[in-house]
């Protein structure tokens, strides 16, 4: 079973072999990853499909009709290829890459006999080969991971637009018969006039109903405004009455306040008189107290003087007693002395008596 991608690969392989048959064999043109290519010194060309994405400009293609059926639009893709030449030496690789780029430039539009497989029947009747200038930037991370940091010369191309047909189909019957009703021009004019008259009458009725509705709404609005006006007047009258009552009440309050103020003044005067009397009484009390204190102090002084006199008298009495005691002591001493003298005399007498007895 042929697919679109396989047919594209077959078309590119046939094109390159036809123009590079002096350099490579048909079996030496391979499609796969660069790290899986066996390089045993033979000349080879690797076509690596590294990216494919929807075509941004042909995404909204309308459906097509075929055999009384409506077929949904196909999926239109862009195929990104990297072309890598392999040879024994670097010079041969350069020459081979040059021939590849020249061939793809000369056959930039693939159509007619150049198409292989079922491309023409799947909507790919014309396919373009466009060199991708930004391909090196896009494939740099890929080459780093796939080629394992082994740099190789490569060219980048985009095959576009590649259509992948939709498998969904729906029947859409074509018009098989048309019925045309031809009428007289006068009859058509009458019908048109009747239609215009009917529209005119309908418009009149509509305007009449609209005017009645607006009139009714206007009358209701006027009634509401009158009611609001009457309510406002009543409220104003009530406010005026309240204000007059408030004024009368305020006047009465002012009179009462004046009376209260007069009473308060009288009370204050009475209180002041009472306070003056109290002050006078307190003052007289204070004066009496001061007099009492003075009398008391004088009595205290007299008592103190009496005490002092008494103490002096006691002192004098004590001194007299001391003198008496002293005199007594002196008399006692004199008596003792006299007694001792008498004893001495007695002794002497005894001695004398003893001498006499001898």
PDB file of C-alpha atoms in Angstrom, residues 2-4 6-8 115-125:
ATOM      1  CA  UNK A   2       1.475   3.287  -1.110  1.00  0.00           C
ATOM      2  CA  UNK A   3       1.361   6.320   1.152  1.00  0.00           C
ATOM      3  CA  UNK A   4       2.023   9.968   0.399  1.00  0.00           C
ATOM      4  CA  UNK A   6       6.580   6.929   0.601  1.00  0.00           C
ATOM      5  CA  UNK A   7       5.649   8.330  -2.798  1.00  0.00           C
ATOM      6  CA  UNK A   8       7.494  11.573  -2.012  1.00  0.00           C
ATOM      7  CA  UNK A 115       5.779  12.137  -9.702  1.00  0.00           C
ATOM      8  CA  UNK A 116       5.913   8.550  -8.501  1.00  0.00           C
ATOM      9  CA  UNK A 117       3.192   6.347  -7.044  1.00  0.00           C
ATOM     10  CA  UNK A 118      -0.282   7.779  -6.535  1.00  0.00           C
ATOM     11  CA  UNK A 119       0.696  11.409  -5.878  1.00  0.00           C
ATOM     12  CA  UNK A 120      -1.261  12.816  -8.818  1.00  0.00           C
ATOM     13  CA  UNK A 121      -4.473  11.077  -7.714  1.00  0.00           C
ATOM     14  CA  UNK A 122      -4.183  12.267  -4.090  1.00  0.00           C
ATOM     15  CA  UNK A 123      -4.140  15.960  -4.974  1.00  0.00           C
ATOM     16  CA  UNK A 124      -0.344  16.261  -5.160  1.00  0.00           C
ATOM     17  CA  UNK A 125      -0.217  17.085  -8.844  1.00  0.00           C
TER      18      UNK A 125
END
